Short mmCIF file of C-alpha atoms in Angstrom, two decimals:
data_model
loop_
_atom_site.label_atom_id
_atom_site.label_comp_id
_atom_site.label_asym_id
_atom_site.label_seq_id
_atom_site.Cartn_x
_atom_site.Cartn_y
_atom_site.Cartn_z
CA MET A 1 -22.73 28.91 -31.89
CA SER A 2 -25.40 28.27 -29.30
CA ARG A 3 -29.06 28.40 -30.66
CA TYR A 4 -30.44 29.81 -27.46
CA ALA A 5 -30.26 33.81 -26.84
CA ARG A 6 -28.55 33.48 -23.54
CA PRO A 7 -27.12 30.41 -21.71
CA VAL A 8 -28.94 28.90 -18.52
CA ASP A 9 -27.94 30.81 -15.41
CA PHE A 10 -26.40 28.01 -13.55
CA LYS A 11 -25.15 30.33 -10.75
CA HIS A 12 -28.24 32.21 -9.67
CA GLY A 13 -31.32 30.26 -11.40
CA LYS A 14 -33.66 28.19 -10.25
CA VAL A 15 -35.90 25.63 -11.94
CA ASP A 16 -39.18 26.67 -12.95
CA LEU A 17 -42.18 25.10 -14.18
CA THR A 18 -40.87 25.83 -17.95
CA HIS A 19 -37.92 23.27 -17.57
CA GLY A 20 -40.57 20.62 -17.48
CA SER A 21 -42.92 22.09 -19.94
CA GLY A 22 -41.68 20.51 -22.93
CA GLY A 23 -40.76 24.00 -24.72
CA ARG A 24 -37.49 25.76 -25.41
CA ALA A 25 -36.56 26.04 -21.74
CA MET A 26 -36.73 22.45 -21.02
CA ALA A 27 -34.88 21.73 -24.39
CA GLN A 28 -31.78 24.17 -23.32
CA LEU A 29 -31.68 22.90 -19.76
CA ILE A 30 -31.48 19.47 -21.54
CA ASP A 31 -28.84 20.70 -23.99
CA GLU A 32 -26.81 22.62 -21.54
CA LEU A 33 -26.87 20.09 -18.48
CA PHE A 34 -27.48 16.69 -19.15
CA VAL A 35 -26.75 16.08 -22.61
CA ARG A 36 -23.47 18.32 -21.84
CA HIS A 37 -22.58 16.20 -18.75
CA PHE A 38 -23.62 12.54 -19.55
CA ASP A 39 -21.98 12.78 -23.03
CA ASN A 40 -22.14 9.60 -24.88
CA PRO A 41 -23.01 8.61 -28.64
CA ILE A 42 -26.60 6.77 -27.84
CA LEU A 43 -27.57 9.95 -25.44
CA ASP A 44 -26.63 12.30 -28.12
CA SER A 45 -28.63 10.92 -30.88
CA MET A 46 -31.57 12.49 -29.07
CA ASN A 47 -34.15 10.06 -29.50
CA ASP A 48 -37.11 9.13 -27.08
CA GLY A 49 -35.43 5.78 -26.20
CA ALA A 50 -31.98 4.35 -26.30
CA CYS A 51 -31.08 1.69 -28.88
CA PHE A 52 -28.01 -0.35 -28.28
CA ALA A 53 -26.66 -3.78 -29.53
CA LEU A 54 -25.68 -6.47 -26.94
CA PRO A 55 -22.41 -7.86 -26.91
CA ALA A 56 -22.04 -11.03 -28.91
CA GLY A 57 -22.77 -14.28 -26.78
CA ALA A 58 -23.83 -11.90 -23.86
CA GLY A 59 -26.08 -14.51 -21.82
CA ARG A 60 -29.35 -13.54 -20.17
CA MET A 61 -30.14 -9.85 -19.49
CA VAL A 62 -30.79 -8.50 -15.81
CA MET A 63 -32.71 -5.02 -15.43
CA ALA A 64 -32.93 -3.19 -12.10
CA THR A 65 -34.46 -0.15 -11.12
CA ASP A 66 -34.31 2.35 -8.08
CA GLY A 67 -35.72 5.30 -6.70
CA HIS A 68 -33.48 7.61 -4.46
CA VAL A 69 -35.19 10.03 -2.08
CA VAL A 70 -31.87 10.58 0.40
CA SER A 71 -32.03 13.61 2.59
CA PRO A 72 -30.00 15.44 2.74
CA LEU A 73 -28.96 15.35 -1.03
CA PHE A 74 -25.30 16.24 -0.10
CA PHE A 75 -23.65 14.20 2.76
CA PRO A 76 -20.26 13.06 3.66
CA GLY A 77 -18.79 11.06 1.20
CA GLY A 78 -21.41 11.29 -1.46
CA ASP A 79 -24.74 13.09 -2.86
CA ILE A 80 -27.99 11.77 -4.34
CA GLY A 81 -26.21 11.82 -7.86
CA CYS A 82 -23.45 9.46 -7.73
CA LEU A 83 -25.73 7.27 -4.83
CA SER A 84 -28.29 6.83 -7.79
CA VAL A 85 -25.53 5.57 -10.34
CA HIS A 86 -24.14 3.32 -7.59
CA GLY A 87 -27.21 2.07 -6.24
CA THR A 88 -28.73 0.66 -9.43
CA VAL A 89 -25.11 -0.74 -10.90
CA ASN A 90 -25.06 -2.50 -7.48
CA ASP A 91 -28.58 -4.07 -8.15
CA VAL A 92 -27.50 -5.64 -11.29
CA ALA A 93 -24.23 -6.65 -10.12
CA MET A 94 -25.72 -8.49 -7.23
CA ALA A 95 -27.69 -10.07 -9.78
CA GLY A 96 -24.39 -11.47 -11.25
CA GLY A 97 -24.81 -8.99 -14.08
CA ARG A 98 -22.42 -6.82 -15.97
CA PRO A 99 -24.12 -3.28 -15.87
CA LEU A 100 -24.17 -2.08 -19.76
CA TYR A 101 -26.27 1.02 -19.42
CA LEU A 102 -28.51 3.51 -17.12
CA SER A 103 -31.53 5.64 -17.70
CA ALA A 104 -32.13 8.30 -15.05
CA GLY A 105 -35.58 9.99 -14.48
CA PHE A 106 -35.76 13.23 -12.50
CA ILE A 107 -38.64 14.54 -10.38
CA LEU A 108 -37.56 18.42 -9.64
CA GLU A 109 -39.26 20.98 -7.30
CA GLU A 110 -40.13 24.70 -8.69
CA GLY A 111 -37.54 26.66 -6.85
CA PHE A 112 -34.64 24.31 -6.64
CA PRO A 113 -31.22 25.93 -7.39
CA LEU A 114 -29.95 25.30 -10.83
CA ALA A 115 -26.18 25.35 -9.02
CA ASP A 116 -27.40 22.51 -6.69
CA LEU A 117 -28.90 20.60 -9.64
CA LYS A 118 -25.73 20.83 -11.88
CA ARG A 119 -23.69 19.72 -8.73
CA ILE A 120 -26.05 16.64 -8.41
CA VAL A 121 -25.64 15.84 -12.47
CA VAL A 122 -21.98 16.29 -12.93
CA SER A 123 -21.45 14.06 -9.84
CA MET A 124 -23.90 11.20 -11.54
CA ALA A 125 -21.98 11.94 -14.79
CA ASP A 126 -18.47 11.43 -12.83
CA ALA A 127 -19.96 8.46 -11.38
CA ALA A 128 -21.38 6.85 -14.32
CA ARG A 129 -18.11 7.53 -16.38
CA GLU A 130 -15.84 5.99 -13.31
CA ALA A 131 -18.10 2.82 -13.46
CA GLY A 132 -17.96 2.88 -17.05
CA VAL A 133 -21.88 2.43 -17.43
CA PRO A 134 -23.06 5.46 -19.34
CA ILE A 135 -26.52 7.20 -19.03
CA VAL A 136 -28.17 6.90 -22.21
CA THR A 137 -31.93 7.94 -21.71
CA GLY A 138 -33.87 9.64 -19.14
CA ASP A 139 -36.71 12.19 -18.38
CA THR A 140 -37.10 15.40 -16.71
CA LYS A 141 -40.64 16.60 -15.08
CA VAL A 142 -41.13 19.65 -12.96
CA VAL A 143 -43.65 20.00 -10.11
CA GLU A 144 -44.87 22.71 -8.07
CA GLN A 145 -42.99 24.06 -4.87
CA GLY A 146 -43.94 22.32 -1.97
CA LYS A 147 -44.69 18.87 -3.83
CA VAL A 148 -41.35 17.23 -3.83
CA ASP A 149 -38.37 17.81 -1.48
CA GLY A 150 -35.78 19.46 -3.99
CA VAL A 151 -35.02 16.27 -6.44
CA PHE A 152 -36.11 12.62 -6.50
CA ILE A 153 -33.86 10.35 -8.99
CA THR A 154 -35.01 7.17 -10.50
CA THR A 155 -32.37 5.29 -12.17
CA THR A 156 -32.56 2.04 -14.14
CA GLY A 157 -29.95 -0.58 -15.26
CA VAL A 158 -29.65 -3.15 -17.74
CA GLY A 159 -26.89 -5.60 -18.03
CA VAL A 160 -25.91 -9.19 -19.11
CA VAL A 161 -25.47 -12.35 -16.67
CA PRO A 162 -22.97 -14.53 -18.28
CA ASP A 163 -23.85 -18.14 -18.89
CA GLY A 164 -22.97 -20.39 -16.05
CA ILE A 165 -23.91 -17.61 -13.45
CA GLU A 166 -26.29 -18.51 -11.62
CA LEU A 167 -27.28 -16.71 -8.47
CA GLY A 168 -30.15 -16.69 -5.88
CA PRO A 169 -31.07 -17.28 -1.91
CA ASP A 170 -32.77 -20.25 -2.77
CA ARG A 171 -29.20 -22.16 -3.91
CA ILE A 172 -28.10 -21.62 -0.40
CA ARG A 173 -27.41 -25.10 1.42
CA PRO A 174 -26.52 -25.70 5.02
CA GLY A 175 -22.88 -25.29 6.05
CA ASP A 176 -22.61 -22.34 3.38
CA CYS A 177 -20.40 -19.83 4.44
CA ILE A 178 -21.50 -16.21 4.71
CA LEU A 179 -19.15 -13.56 3.90
CA LEU A 180 -19.32 -9.67 4.31
CA SER A 181 -17.12 -7.19 2.10
CA GLY A 182 -16.45 -4.65 4.97
CA CYS A 183 -17.34 -2.31 7.67
CA ILE A 184 -21.15 -1.94 7.99
CA GLY A 185 -22.98 1.37 9.13
CA ASP A 186 -20.94 3.88 7.40
CA HIS A 187 -23.43 5.18 5.08
CA GLY A 188 -26.80 5.54 7.54
CA VAL A 189 -24.45 7.14 10.22
CA ALA A 190 -22.93 9.72 7.68
CA ILE A 191 -26.41 10.71 6.44
CA LEU A 192 -27.71 10.97 10.32
CA SER A 193 -24.95 12.92 11.30
CA LYS A 194 -25.41 15.46 8.61
CA ARG A 195 -28.98 15.19 9.13
CA GLU A 196 -28.81 16.18 12.88
CA ASN A 197 -25.81 18.15 12.51
CA LEU A 198 -23.82 15.90 14.74
CA SER A 199 -19.80 15.75 14.53
CA PHE A 200 -17.38 13.09 15.69
CA GLU A 201 -13.40 13.18 15.86
CA THR A 202 -13.26 11.69 12.61
CA GLU A 203 -15.90 12.56 10.05
CA ILE A 204 -17.82 9.65 9.09
CA GLN A 205 -17.99 9.29 5.05
CA SER A 206 -20.86 7.52 3.26
CA ASP A 207 -19.42 4.06 1.72
CA THR A 208 -21.14 4.59 -1.52
CA ALA A 209 -19.33 2.95 -4.47
CA ALA A 210 -20.07 0.60 -7.53
CA LEU A 211 -19.27 -2.75 -6.51
CA HIS A 212 -19.71 -4.65 -10.23
CA THR A 213 -16.22 -4.98 -10.46
CA LEU A 214 -15.81 -6.70 -7.16
CA THR A 215 -18.59 -8.98 -8.05
CA ALA A 216 -17.23 -10.07 -11.61
CA ALA A 217 -13.67 -10.88 -9.51
CA MET A 218 -15.48 -12.73 -7.30
CA LEU A 219 -17.36 -14.90 -9.85
CA ASP A 220 -14.64 -15.23 -11.95
CA ALA A 221 -12.65 -16.85 -9.34
CA VAL A 222 -15.60 -18.70 -7.51
CA PRO A 223 -18.37 -19.22 -9.86
CA SER A 224 -19.84 -21.52 -7.32
CA ILE A 225 -21.15 -18.19 -5.20
CA ARG A 226 -24.61 -19.22 -4.20
CA ALA A 227 -26.12 -15.58 -3.77
CA LEU A 228 -25.13 -12.06 -3.51
CA ARG A 229 -27.15 -8.98 -1.73
CA ASP A 230 -26.12 -5.65 -0.86
CA PRO A 231 -26.91 -4.50 2.55
CA THR A 232 -28.68 -1.23 1.83
CA ARG A 233 -32.04 -0.33 3.47
CA GLY A 234 -32.98 -2.70 6.75
CA GLY A 235 -28.78 -3.24 6.92
CA LEU A 236 -27.10 -6.61 7.36
CA SER A 237 -30.15 -8.04 9.25
CA ALA A 238 -32.66 -7.66 6.50
CA VAL A 239 -30.35 -9.58 3.71
CA LEU A 240 -29.65 -12.07 6.48
CA ASN A 241 -33.29 -12.56 7.26
CA GLU A 242 -34.20 -12.73 3.34
CA PHE A 243 -31.55 -15.20 2.83
CA ALA A 244 -32.73 -17.36 5.55
CA GLY A 245 -36.73 -17.06 4.54
CA GLN A 246 -35.77 -17.90 0.98
CA SER A 247 -33.43 -20.61 1.35
CA GLY A 248 -35.01 -22.38 4.11
CA CYS A 249 -32.11 -22.31 6.37
CA GLY A 250 -31.36 -20.64 9.54
CA ILE A 251 -28.01 -18.08 9.65
CA ALA A 252 -25.73 -18.15 12.27
CA ILE A 253 -23.09 -15.19 12.72
CA ARG A 254 -20.62 -14.28 15.16
CA GLU A 255 -20.77 -10.71 16.47
CA LYS A 256 -16.91 -10.59 16.83
CA ASP A 257 -16.30 -11.14 13.01
CA ILE A 258 -18.57 -8.31 11.90
CA PRO A 259 -16.46 -5.31 10.89
CA ILE A 260 -17.56 -2.12 12.28
CA ARG A 261 -15.68 1.35 12.98
CA GLY A 262 -15.16 2.15 16.24
CA GLU A 263 -16.68 5.97 15.47
CA VAL A 264 -19.78 4.09 14.00
CA ALA A 265 -20.16 1.97 16.53
CA ALA A 266 -20.02 4.52 19.15
CA ALA A 267 -22.62 6.71 17.33
CA CYS A 268 -24.97 3.82 16.94
CA GLU A 269 -24.54 3.43 20.89
CA LEU A 270 -24.95 7.44 21.07
CA LEU A 271 -27.99 7.27 19.26
CA GLY A 272 -29.32 3.92 20.45
CA LEU A 273 -29.06 2.50 16.84
CA ASP A 274 -28.33 -1.38 16.00
CA PRO A 275 -25.73 -1.25 13.61
CA LEU A 276 -27.09 -4.22 12.20
CA HIS A 277 -30.07 -2.17 10.84
CA VAL A 278 -28.13 0.55 9.52
CA ALA A 279 -27.67 0.97 5.58
CA ASN A 280 -24.80 0.72 3.56
CA GLU A 281 -24.27 1.61 0.03
CA GLY A 282 -20.83 0.09 -0.63
CA LYS A 283 -20.84 -3.35 0.87
CA LEU A 284 -22.25 -6.99 -0.24
CA VAL A 285 -22.83 -10.27 1.20
CA ALA A 286 -22.28 -13.05 -0.30
CA VAL A 287 -22.61 -17.09 0.37
CA CYS A 288 -20.58 -19.60 -1.01
CA PRO A 289 -19.95 -23.47 -0.36
CA PRO A 290 -17.32 -23.92 2.93
CA GLU A 291 -14.78 -25.37 0.60
CA ASP A 292 -14.62 -22.11 -1.49
CA ALA A 293 -14.81 -19.87 1.46
CA GLU A 294 -10.92 -18.94 2.25
CA ARG A 295 -10.55 -18.57 -1.56
CA LEU A 296 -13.28 -16.14 -2.08
CA LEU A 297 -12.43 -14.11 0.94
CA ALA A 298 -8.72 -13.84 -0.51
CA VAL A 299 -10.20 -12.77 -3.78
CA MET A 300 -12.37 -9.89 -1.58
CA ARG A 301 -9.56 -8.91 0.72
CA ALA A 302 -7.51 -8.25 -2.76
CA HIS A 303 -10.04 -5.69 -3.79
CA PRO A 304 -9.91 -2.23 -2.84
CA LEU A 305 -13.47 -2.16 -2.08
CA ALA A 306 -13.16 -5.29 -0.03
CA ALA A 307 -10.02 -5.00 1.98
CA GLY A 308 -11.88 -5.43 5.30
CA ALA A 309 -13.97 -8.71 4.26
CA ALA A 310 -14.69 -11.40 6.82
CA ILE A 311 -16.52 -14.67 7.15
CA ILE A 312 -19.12 -13.79 9.44
CA GLY A 313 -21.05 -17.15 10.16
CA THR A 314 -22.73 -19.92 8.17
CA ALA A 315 -26.29 -21.24 7.12
CA ILE A 316 -27.79 -23.92 9.32
CA VAL A 317 -30.37 -26.53 9.42
CA ASP A 318 -33.05 -24.86 11.44
CA PRO A 319 -36.81 -25.33 10.23
CA GLN A 320 -37.94 -21.82 11.98
CA HIS A 321 -35.50 -20.00 9.76
CA PHE A 322 -34.02 -17.66 12.17
CA VAL A 323 -30.97 -15.38 11.99
CA GLN A 324 -28.97 -15.83 15.45
CA MET A 325 -25.90 -13.84 16.70
CA GLU A 326 -23.32 -15.39 18.93
CA THR A 327 -22.25 -11.92 20.75
CA VAL A 328 -19.14 -10.74 21.99
CA PHE A 329 -19.86 -11.73 25.63
CA GLY A 330 -20.84 -15.49 24.57
CA GLY A 331 -24.35 -15.15 24.58
CA ARG A 332 -26.75 -15.80 21.73
CA ARG A 333 -29.47 -13.27 20.56
CA MET A 334 -31.88 -13.23 17.70
CA VAL A 335 -31.46 -11.02 14.75
CA ASP A 336 -35.00 -9.88 13.53
CA TRP A 337 -35.94 -7.69 10.75
CA LEU A 338 -36.04 -3.89 11.74
CA THR A 339 -39.23 -2.84 13.21
CA GLY A 340 -40.91 0.55 11.86
CA GLU A 341 -38.51 3.22 10.52
CA GLN A 342 -35.33 3.42 12.11
CA LEU A 343 -33.56 5.97 9.47
CA PRO A 344 -36.08 7.40 6.78
CA ARG A 345 -34.84 8.57 3.24
CA ILE A 346 -31.84 7.25 3.95
CA CYS A 347 -30.90 6.16 -0.13
#
């Protein structure tokens, strides 16, 4: 039997300041929304923090945190809820870690529809359950109308990196191969199409996905991987420039080998966007020694989230640490960092 006089009205109700006041309304929202849908034994203990044991012989700890302010909140292929789970799971995975637990912090705007909040929380719960990474603690704050745009979510993830796995751009050497797990630009163009009310013959869906099972398979088969990174804000160009700057190498890529959907390429051309700068939420870039590249490529292509993987270039000797691309016309151009803000609030 419920300890509240009446259930929260998730059909017609709206967030108000009492939902963040620390009183009965907040307790009821936590009980009937967050605890009900995130549902796991650690969260159910209802302590201020989550207490958990690490697996025996777990290795080193890794922790990552990510804030999510995407606009619109709901977009083709996802929403801010699943995105906030995938983003942080992937940050842990890119460090070579196996994600274990997540925390979630919500900043809610007074007047935000409870129906939308429930939809977001259910999406988060589904994404966490599918990834096998439970949300074990969290926090909710409510601010006055106009002080935030609907809802912002921060998630933090902890995981373990097995002994023997060492990743980092400083490990990249000239001759190493650069691999990309699939088509670029889907997430950014999906967000932009929704935001600007653009339509295409085929709806472009965000690629948002949790990549930890893919990275686990890759590291299990090819532990010599030098570095992993997901090309989110700033896109592929940002990752390659980070790799170049932190490794002391140059990077040479081939445009013809970079996978991109025709509709995404067309949208970027129409909107004047460089797809190399457009954000992705379900792709990764890997670097490995050349002798392991074909084996790693085969492992990636055998995974459903990387069926379109390709070897797109190599690390080279270059004291300037430039990223260069051989174009489809046989020319060569620099691939620089994104200047300014191409697509704000993309994740």
